[in-house]
mmCIF file of C-alpha atoms in Angstrom:
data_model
loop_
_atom_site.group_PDB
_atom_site.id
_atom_site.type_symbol
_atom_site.label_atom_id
_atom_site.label_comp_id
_atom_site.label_asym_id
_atom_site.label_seq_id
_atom_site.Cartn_x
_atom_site.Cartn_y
_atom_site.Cartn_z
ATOM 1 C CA UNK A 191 124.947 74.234 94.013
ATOM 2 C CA UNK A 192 127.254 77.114 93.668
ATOM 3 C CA UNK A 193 125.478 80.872 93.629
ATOM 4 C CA UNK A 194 126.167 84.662 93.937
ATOM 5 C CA UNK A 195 124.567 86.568 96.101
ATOM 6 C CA UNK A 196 124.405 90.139 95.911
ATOM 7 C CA UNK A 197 123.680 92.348 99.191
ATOM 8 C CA UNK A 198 124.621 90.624 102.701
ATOM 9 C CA UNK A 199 122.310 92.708 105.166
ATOM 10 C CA UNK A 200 120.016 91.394 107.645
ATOM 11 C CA UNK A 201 118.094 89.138 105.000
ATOM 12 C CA UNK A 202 120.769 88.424 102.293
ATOM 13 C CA UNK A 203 123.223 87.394 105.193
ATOM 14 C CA UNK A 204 120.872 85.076 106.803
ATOM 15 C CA UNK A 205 120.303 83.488 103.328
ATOM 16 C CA UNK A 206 123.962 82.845 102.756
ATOM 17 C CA UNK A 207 124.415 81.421 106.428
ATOM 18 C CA UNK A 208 121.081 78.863 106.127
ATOM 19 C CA UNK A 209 122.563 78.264 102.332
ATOM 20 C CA UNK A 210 126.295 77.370 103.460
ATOM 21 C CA UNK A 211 124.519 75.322 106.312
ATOM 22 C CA UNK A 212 122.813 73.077 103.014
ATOM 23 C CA UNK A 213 125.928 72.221 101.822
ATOM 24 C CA UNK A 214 125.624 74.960 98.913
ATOM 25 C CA UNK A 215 128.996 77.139 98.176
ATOM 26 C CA UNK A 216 127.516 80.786 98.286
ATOM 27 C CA UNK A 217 130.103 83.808 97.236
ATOM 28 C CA UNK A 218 129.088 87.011 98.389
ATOM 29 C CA UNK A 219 129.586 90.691 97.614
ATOM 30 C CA UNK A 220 128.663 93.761 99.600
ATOM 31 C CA UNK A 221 129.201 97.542 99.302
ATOM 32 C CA UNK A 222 130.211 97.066 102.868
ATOM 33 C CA UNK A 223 134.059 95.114 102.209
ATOM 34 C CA UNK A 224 133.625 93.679 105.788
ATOM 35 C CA UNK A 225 130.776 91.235 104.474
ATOM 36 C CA UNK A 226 132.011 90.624 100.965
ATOM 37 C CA UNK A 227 133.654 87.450 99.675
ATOM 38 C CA UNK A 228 134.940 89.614 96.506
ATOM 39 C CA UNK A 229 135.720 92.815 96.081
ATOM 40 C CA UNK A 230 133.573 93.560 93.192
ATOM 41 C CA UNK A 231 131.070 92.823 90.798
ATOM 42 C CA UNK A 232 133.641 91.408 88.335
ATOM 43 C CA UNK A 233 135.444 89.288 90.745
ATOM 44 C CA UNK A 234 131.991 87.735 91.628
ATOM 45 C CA UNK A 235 131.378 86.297 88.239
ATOM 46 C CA UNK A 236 134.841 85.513 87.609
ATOM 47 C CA UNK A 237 134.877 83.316 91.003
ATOM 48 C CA UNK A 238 131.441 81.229 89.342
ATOM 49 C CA UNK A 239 131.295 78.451 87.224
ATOM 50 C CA UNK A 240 129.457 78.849 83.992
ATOM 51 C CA UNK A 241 126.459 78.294 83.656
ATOM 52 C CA UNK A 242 126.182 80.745 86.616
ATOM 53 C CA UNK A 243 123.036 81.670 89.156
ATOM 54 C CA UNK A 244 123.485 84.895 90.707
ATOM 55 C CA UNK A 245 120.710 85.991 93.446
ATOM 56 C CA UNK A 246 120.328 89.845 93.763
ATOM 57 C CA UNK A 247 118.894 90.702 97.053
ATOM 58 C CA UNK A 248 119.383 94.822 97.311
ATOM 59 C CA UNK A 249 116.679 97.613 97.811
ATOM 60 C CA UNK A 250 113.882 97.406 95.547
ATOM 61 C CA UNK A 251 114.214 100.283 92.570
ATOM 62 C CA UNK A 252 117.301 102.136 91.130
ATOM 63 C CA UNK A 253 119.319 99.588 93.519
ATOM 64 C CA UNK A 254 118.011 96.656 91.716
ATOM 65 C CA UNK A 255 117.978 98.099 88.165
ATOM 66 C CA UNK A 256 121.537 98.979 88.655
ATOM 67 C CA UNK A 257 122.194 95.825 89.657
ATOM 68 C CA UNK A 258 120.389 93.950 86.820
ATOM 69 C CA UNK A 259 122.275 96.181 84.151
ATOM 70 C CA UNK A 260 125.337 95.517 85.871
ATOM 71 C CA UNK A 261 125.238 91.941 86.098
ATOM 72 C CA UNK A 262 123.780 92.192 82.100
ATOM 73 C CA UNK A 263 127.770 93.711 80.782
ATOM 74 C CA UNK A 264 129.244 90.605 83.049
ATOM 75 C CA UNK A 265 127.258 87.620 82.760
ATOM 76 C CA UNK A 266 127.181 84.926 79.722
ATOM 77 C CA UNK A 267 124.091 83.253 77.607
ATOM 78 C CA UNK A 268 122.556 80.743 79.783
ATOM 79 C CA UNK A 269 123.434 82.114 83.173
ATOM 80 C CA UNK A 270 120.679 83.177 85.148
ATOM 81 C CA UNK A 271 119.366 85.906 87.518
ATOM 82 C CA UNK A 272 117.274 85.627 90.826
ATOM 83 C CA UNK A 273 115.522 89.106 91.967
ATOM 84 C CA UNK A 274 114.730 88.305 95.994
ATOM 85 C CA UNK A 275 114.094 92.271 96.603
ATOM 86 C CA UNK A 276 110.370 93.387 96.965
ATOM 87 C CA UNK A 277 110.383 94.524 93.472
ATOM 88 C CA UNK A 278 107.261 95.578 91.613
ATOM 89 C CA UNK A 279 106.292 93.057 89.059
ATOM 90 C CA UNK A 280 105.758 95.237 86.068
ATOM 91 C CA UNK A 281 110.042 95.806 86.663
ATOM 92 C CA UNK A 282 110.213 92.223 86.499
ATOM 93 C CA UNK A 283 108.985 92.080 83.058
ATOM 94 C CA UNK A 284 111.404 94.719 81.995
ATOM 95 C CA UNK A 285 114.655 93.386 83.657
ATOM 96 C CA UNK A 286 113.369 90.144 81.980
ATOM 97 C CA UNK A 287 113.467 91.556 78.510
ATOM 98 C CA UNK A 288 116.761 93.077 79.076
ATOM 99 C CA UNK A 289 118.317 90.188 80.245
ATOM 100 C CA UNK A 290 116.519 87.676 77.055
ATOM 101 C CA UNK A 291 118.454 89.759 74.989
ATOM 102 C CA UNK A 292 121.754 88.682 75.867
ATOM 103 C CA UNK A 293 120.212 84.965 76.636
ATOM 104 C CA UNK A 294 120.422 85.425 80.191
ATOM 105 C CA UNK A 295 117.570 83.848 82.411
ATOM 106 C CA UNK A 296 115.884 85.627 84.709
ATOM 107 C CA UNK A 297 113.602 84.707 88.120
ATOM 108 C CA UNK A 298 111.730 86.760 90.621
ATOM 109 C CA UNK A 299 111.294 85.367 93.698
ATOM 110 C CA UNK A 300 109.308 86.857 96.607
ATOM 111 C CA UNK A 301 110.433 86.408 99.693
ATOM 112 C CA UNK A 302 109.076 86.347 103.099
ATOM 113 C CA UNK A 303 109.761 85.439 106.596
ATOM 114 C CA UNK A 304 112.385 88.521 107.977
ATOM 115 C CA UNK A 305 114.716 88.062 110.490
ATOM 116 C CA UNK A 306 113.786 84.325 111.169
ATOM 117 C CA UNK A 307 114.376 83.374 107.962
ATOM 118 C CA UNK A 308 117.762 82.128 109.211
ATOM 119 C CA UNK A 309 116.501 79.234 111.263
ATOM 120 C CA UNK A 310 112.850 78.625 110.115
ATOM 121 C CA UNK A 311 113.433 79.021 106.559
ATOM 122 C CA UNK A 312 111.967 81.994 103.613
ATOM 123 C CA UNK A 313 108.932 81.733 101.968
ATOM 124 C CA UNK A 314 109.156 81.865 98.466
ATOM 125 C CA UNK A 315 106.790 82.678 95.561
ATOM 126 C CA UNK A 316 108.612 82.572 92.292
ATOM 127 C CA UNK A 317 108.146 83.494 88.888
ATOM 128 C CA UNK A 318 110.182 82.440 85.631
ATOM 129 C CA UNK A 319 110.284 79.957 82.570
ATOM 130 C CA UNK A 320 110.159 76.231 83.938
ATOM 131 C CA UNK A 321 113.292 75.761 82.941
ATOM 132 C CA UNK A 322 115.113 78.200 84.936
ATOM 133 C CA UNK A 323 113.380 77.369 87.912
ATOM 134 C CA UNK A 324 114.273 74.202 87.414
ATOM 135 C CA UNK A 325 117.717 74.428 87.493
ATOM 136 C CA UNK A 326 117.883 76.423 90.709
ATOM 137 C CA UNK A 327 115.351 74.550 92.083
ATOM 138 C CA UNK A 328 118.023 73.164 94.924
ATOM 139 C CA UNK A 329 118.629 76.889 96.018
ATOM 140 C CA UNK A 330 115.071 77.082 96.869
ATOM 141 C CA UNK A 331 114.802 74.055 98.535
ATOM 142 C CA UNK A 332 117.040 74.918 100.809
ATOM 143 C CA UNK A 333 115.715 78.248 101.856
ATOM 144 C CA UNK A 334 112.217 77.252 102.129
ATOM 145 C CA UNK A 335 110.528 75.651 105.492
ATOM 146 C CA UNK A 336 110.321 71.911 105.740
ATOM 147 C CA UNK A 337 107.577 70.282 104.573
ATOM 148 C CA UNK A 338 105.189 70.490 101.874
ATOM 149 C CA UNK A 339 104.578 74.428 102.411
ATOM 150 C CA UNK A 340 106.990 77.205 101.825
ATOM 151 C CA UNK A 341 107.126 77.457 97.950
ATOM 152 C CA UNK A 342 105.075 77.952 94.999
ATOM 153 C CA UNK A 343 106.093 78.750 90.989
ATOM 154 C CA UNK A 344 103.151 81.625 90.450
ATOM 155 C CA UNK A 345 103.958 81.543 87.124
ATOM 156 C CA UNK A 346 106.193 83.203 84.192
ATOM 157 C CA UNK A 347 108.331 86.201 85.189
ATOM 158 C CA UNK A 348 106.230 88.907 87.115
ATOM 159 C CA UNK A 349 104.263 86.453 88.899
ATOM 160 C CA UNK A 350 106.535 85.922 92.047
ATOM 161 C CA UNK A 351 106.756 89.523 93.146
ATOM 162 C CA UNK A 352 102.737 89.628 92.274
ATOM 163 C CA UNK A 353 102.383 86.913 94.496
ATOM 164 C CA UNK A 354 104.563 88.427 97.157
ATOM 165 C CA UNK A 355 103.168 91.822 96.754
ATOM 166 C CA UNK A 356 99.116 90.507 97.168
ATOM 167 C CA UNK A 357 101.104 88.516 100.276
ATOM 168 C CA UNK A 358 101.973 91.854 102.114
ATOM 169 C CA UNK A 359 98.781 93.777 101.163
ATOM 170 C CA UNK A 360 97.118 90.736 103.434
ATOM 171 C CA UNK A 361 99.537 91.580 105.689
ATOM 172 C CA UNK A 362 98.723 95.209 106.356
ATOM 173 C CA UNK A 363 95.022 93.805 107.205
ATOM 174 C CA UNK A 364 95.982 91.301 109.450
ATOM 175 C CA UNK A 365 98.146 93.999 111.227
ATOM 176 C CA UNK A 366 95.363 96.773 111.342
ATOM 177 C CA UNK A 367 92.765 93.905 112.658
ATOM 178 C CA UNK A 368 94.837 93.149 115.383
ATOM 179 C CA UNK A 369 96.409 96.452 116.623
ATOM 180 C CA UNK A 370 92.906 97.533 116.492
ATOM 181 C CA UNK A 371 91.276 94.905 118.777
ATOM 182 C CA UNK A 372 94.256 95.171 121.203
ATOM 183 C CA UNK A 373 93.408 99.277 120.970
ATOM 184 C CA UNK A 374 89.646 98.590 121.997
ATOM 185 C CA UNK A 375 91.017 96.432 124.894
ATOM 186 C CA UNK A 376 92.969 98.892 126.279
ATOM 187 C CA UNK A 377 90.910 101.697 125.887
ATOM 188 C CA UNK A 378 87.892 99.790 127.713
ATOM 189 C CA UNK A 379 87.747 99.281 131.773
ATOM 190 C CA UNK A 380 86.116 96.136 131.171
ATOM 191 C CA UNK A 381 89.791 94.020 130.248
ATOM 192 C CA UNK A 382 92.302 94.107 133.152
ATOM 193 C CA UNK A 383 94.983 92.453 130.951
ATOM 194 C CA UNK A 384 94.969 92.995 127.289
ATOM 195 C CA UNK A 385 98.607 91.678 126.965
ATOM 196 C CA UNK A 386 97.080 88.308 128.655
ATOM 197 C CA UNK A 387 94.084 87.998 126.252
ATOM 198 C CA UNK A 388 96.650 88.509 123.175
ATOM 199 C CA UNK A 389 98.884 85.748 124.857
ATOM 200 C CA UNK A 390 95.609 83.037 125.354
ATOM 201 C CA UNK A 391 94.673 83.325 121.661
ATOM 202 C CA UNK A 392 98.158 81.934 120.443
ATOM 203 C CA UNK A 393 96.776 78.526 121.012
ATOM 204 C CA UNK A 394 92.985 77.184 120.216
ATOM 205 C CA UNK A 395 91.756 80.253 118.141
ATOM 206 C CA UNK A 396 90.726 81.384 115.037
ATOM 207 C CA UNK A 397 92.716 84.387 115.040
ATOM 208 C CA UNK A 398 95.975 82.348 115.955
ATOM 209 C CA UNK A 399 99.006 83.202 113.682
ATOM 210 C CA UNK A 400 102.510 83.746 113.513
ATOM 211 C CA UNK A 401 101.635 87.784 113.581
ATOM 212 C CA UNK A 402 99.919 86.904 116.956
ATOM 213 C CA UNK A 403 102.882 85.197 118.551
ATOM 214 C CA UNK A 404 104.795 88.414 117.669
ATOM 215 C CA UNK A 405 102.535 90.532 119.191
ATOM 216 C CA UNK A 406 102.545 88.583 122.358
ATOM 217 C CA UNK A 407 106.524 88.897 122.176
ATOM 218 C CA UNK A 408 106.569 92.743 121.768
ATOM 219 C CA UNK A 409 104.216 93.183 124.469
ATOM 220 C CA UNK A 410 106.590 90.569 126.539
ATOM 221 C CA UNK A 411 109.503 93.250 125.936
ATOM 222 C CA UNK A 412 107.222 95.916 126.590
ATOM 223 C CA UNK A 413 103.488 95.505 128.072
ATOM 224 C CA UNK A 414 102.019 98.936 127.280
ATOM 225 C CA UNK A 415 104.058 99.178 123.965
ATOM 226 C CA UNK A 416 105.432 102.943 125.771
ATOM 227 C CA UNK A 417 108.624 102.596 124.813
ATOM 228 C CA UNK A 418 107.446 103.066 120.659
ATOM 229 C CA UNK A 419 105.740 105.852 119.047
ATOM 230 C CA UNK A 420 103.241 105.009 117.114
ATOM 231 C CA UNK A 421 104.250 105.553 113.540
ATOM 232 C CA UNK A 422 104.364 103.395 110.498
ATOM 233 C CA UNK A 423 105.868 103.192 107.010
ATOM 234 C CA UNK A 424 104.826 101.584 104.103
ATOM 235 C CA UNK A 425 107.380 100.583 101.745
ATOM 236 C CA UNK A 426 105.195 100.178 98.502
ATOM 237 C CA UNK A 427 103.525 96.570 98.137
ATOM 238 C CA UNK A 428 99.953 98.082 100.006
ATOM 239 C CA UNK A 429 100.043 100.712 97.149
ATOM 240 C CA UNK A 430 100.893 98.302 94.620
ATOM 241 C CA UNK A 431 98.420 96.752 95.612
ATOM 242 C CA UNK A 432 95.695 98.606 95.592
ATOM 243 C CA UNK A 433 96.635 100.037 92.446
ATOM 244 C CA UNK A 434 96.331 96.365 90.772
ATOM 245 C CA UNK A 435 92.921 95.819 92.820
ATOM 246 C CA UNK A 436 91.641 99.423 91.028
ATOM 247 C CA UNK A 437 93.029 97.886 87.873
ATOM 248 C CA UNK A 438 90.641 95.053 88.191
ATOM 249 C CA UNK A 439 87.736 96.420 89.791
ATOM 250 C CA UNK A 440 88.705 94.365 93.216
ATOM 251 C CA UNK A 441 87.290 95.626 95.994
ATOM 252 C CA UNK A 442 89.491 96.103 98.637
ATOM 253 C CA UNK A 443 88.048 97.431 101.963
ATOM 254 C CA UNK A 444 90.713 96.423 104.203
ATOM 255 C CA UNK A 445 93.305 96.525 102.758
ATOM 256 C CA UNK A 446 93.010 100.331 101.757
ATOM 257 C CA UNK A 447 91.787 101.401 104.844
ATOM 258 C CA UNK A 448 95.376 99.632 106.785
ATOM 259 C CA UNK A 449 97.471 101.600 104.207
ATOM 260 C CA UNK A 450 95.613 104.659 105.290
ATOM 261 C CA UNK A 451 95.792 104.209 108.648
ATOM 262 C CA UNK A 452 99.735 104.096 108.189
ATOM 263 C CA UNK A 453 99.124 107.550 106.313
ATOM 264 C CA UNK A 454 97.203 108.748 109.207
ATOM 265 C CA UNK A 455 100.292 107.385 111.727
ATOM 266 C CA UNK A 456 102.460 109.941 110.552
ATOM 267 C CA UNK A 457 100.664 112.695 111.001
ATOM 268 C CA UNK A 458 100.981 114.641 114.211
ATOM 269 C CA UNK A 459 98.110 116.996 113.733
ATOM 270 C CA UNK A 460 95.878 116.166 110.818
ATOM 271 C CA UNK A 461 94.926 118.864 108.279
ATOM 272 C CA UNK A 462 92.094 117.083 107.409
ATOM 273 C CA UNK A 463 90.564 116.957 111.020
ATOM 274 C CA UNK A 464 91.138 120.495 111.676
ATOM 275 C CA UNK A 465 89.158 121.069 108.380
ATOM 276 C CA UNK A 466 86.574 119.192 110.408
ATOM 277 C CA UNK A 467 86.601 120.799 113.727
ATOM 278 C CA UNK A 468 86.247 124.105 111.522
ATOM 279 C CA UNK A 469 83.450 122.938 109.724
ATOM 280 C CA UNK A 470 81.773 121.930 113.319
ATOM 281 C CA UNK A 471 82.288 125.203 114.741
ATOM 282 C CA UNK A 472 80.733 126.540 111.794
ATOM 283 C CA UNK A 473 77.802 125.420 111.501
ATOM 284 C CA UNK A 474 77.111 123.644 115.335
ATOM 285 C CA UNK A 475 78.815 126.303 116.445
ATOM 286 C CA UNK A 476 80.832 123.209 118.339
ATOM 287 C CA UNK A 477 83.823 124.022 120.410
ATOM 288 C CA UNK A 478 87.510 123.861 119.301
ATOM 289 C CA UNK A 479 90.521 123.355 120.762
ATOM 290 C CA UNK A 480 93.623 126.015 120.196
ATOM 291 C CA UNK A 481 97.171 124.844 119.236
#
């Protein structure tokens, strides 16, 4: 197949090179005229054959919406658009709408699998009519693992980034669970090696996952982790969702208590827990310590 992409960093660039490797034609723009096939927007759709496909895979947000709108003054009835940012799904819906008003398709496709995307392939959750799926069906073909496992239509637009987004949440709890185990090792005088334990569960456990193996590498490149500080954004899916879980009276123990511990990362001397050494002073009359 023939496609657009739009936005050639570290993912979108790996994309294009596994892509071109499938024998698909890719033409690329970038703000950044070093990684750009075209020099613009207009010279993108000029260079594609109708009925187009054009992937955008930019920041999630104003990015993204500009994007979409962009693409919407350009593109003709029956092309179609692929989202691949970490959008939130209600946008989805909305760009959607837009774009059915000029008869353009549209797609949202989750996307996981970072930096080794390249060589072991993305995993994609999708959402969008049948028919548009269809048709670009060979795009995700390509990107996905071999095998049987890799890729899943959710559902109708909205149900891709949903997917993707309920993906990451599980994510943050898988993190937490195991930076907190290999905390408890350390901490303890009862493990001489918690780097060694972390590397014996890759194989024959449980707890064995891809997340594991890159634990064990990080603590290959640096066995007490000194060399990082230990601070940790969150760029939106754990609050997204949360917020859906509140929507429908989901519990979510986990989940909620890895996004806060990200909160809590940031903070170099907690309001909160001076509140509480106050209050134990107060009425323990418990020592405190001075900044």
């Amino acid at each position: 197949m023939q496609l657009g992409l739009i936005g050639l960093g570290r993912m979108g660039g790996n994309m294009k090179a596994r892509l071109q490797a499938a024998g698909h034609e890719v033409i690329g723009f970038d703000r950044d005229p070093t990684l750009a096939d075209v020099a613009g927007l207009p010279e993108l759709i000029k260079a594609l054959v109708a009925p187009r496909a054009v992937w955008v895979m930019v920041p999630h947000g104003k990015p993204t919406l500009e994007a979409v709108h962009a693409l919407a003054e350009l593109l003709e009835p029956g092309d179609v658009v692929i989202e691949g940012g970490n959008s939130r799904w209600t946008d989805d819906i909305e760009n959607a709408a837009f774009l059915a008003k000029k008869q353009i398709g549209y797609i949202d496709a989750g996307v996981s699998g970072g930096v080794w995307g390249r060589e072991n392939g993305y995993a994609l959750m999708v959402g969008g009519s049948d028919a548009d799926v269809a048709r670009v069906q060979p795009i995700f073909d390509a990107l996905k693992p071999e095998g049987e496992f890799g890729f899943v239509h959710a559902g109708d637009v909205g149900a891709g980034h949903f997917a993707k987004m309920v993906h990451n949440g599980i994510e943050y709890g898988l993190m937490q669970a195991y930076a907190e185990g290999y905390e408890l090792m350390v901490a303890c005088d009862v493990v001489d090696d918690a780097a060694a334990v972390i590397k014996s569960w890759r194989k024959g456990t449980v707890v064995q996952s891809w997340l594991l193996d890159l634990l064990d590498r990080a603590l290959d490149a640096d066995d007490d982790l000194s060399e990082l500080r230990g601070y940790a954004e969150d760029s939106g899916e754990g609050r997204w969702t949360l917020e859906a879980g509140i929507d429908n009276a989901v519990p979510m123990p986990v989940i909620s208590a890895a996004l806060f511990a990200r909160f809590a990362s940031r903070q170099v001397d907690s309001p909160a827990m001076k509140v509480i050494a106050a209050l134990r002073n107060q009425f323990g009359g418990h020592a405190v310590a001075s900044s």
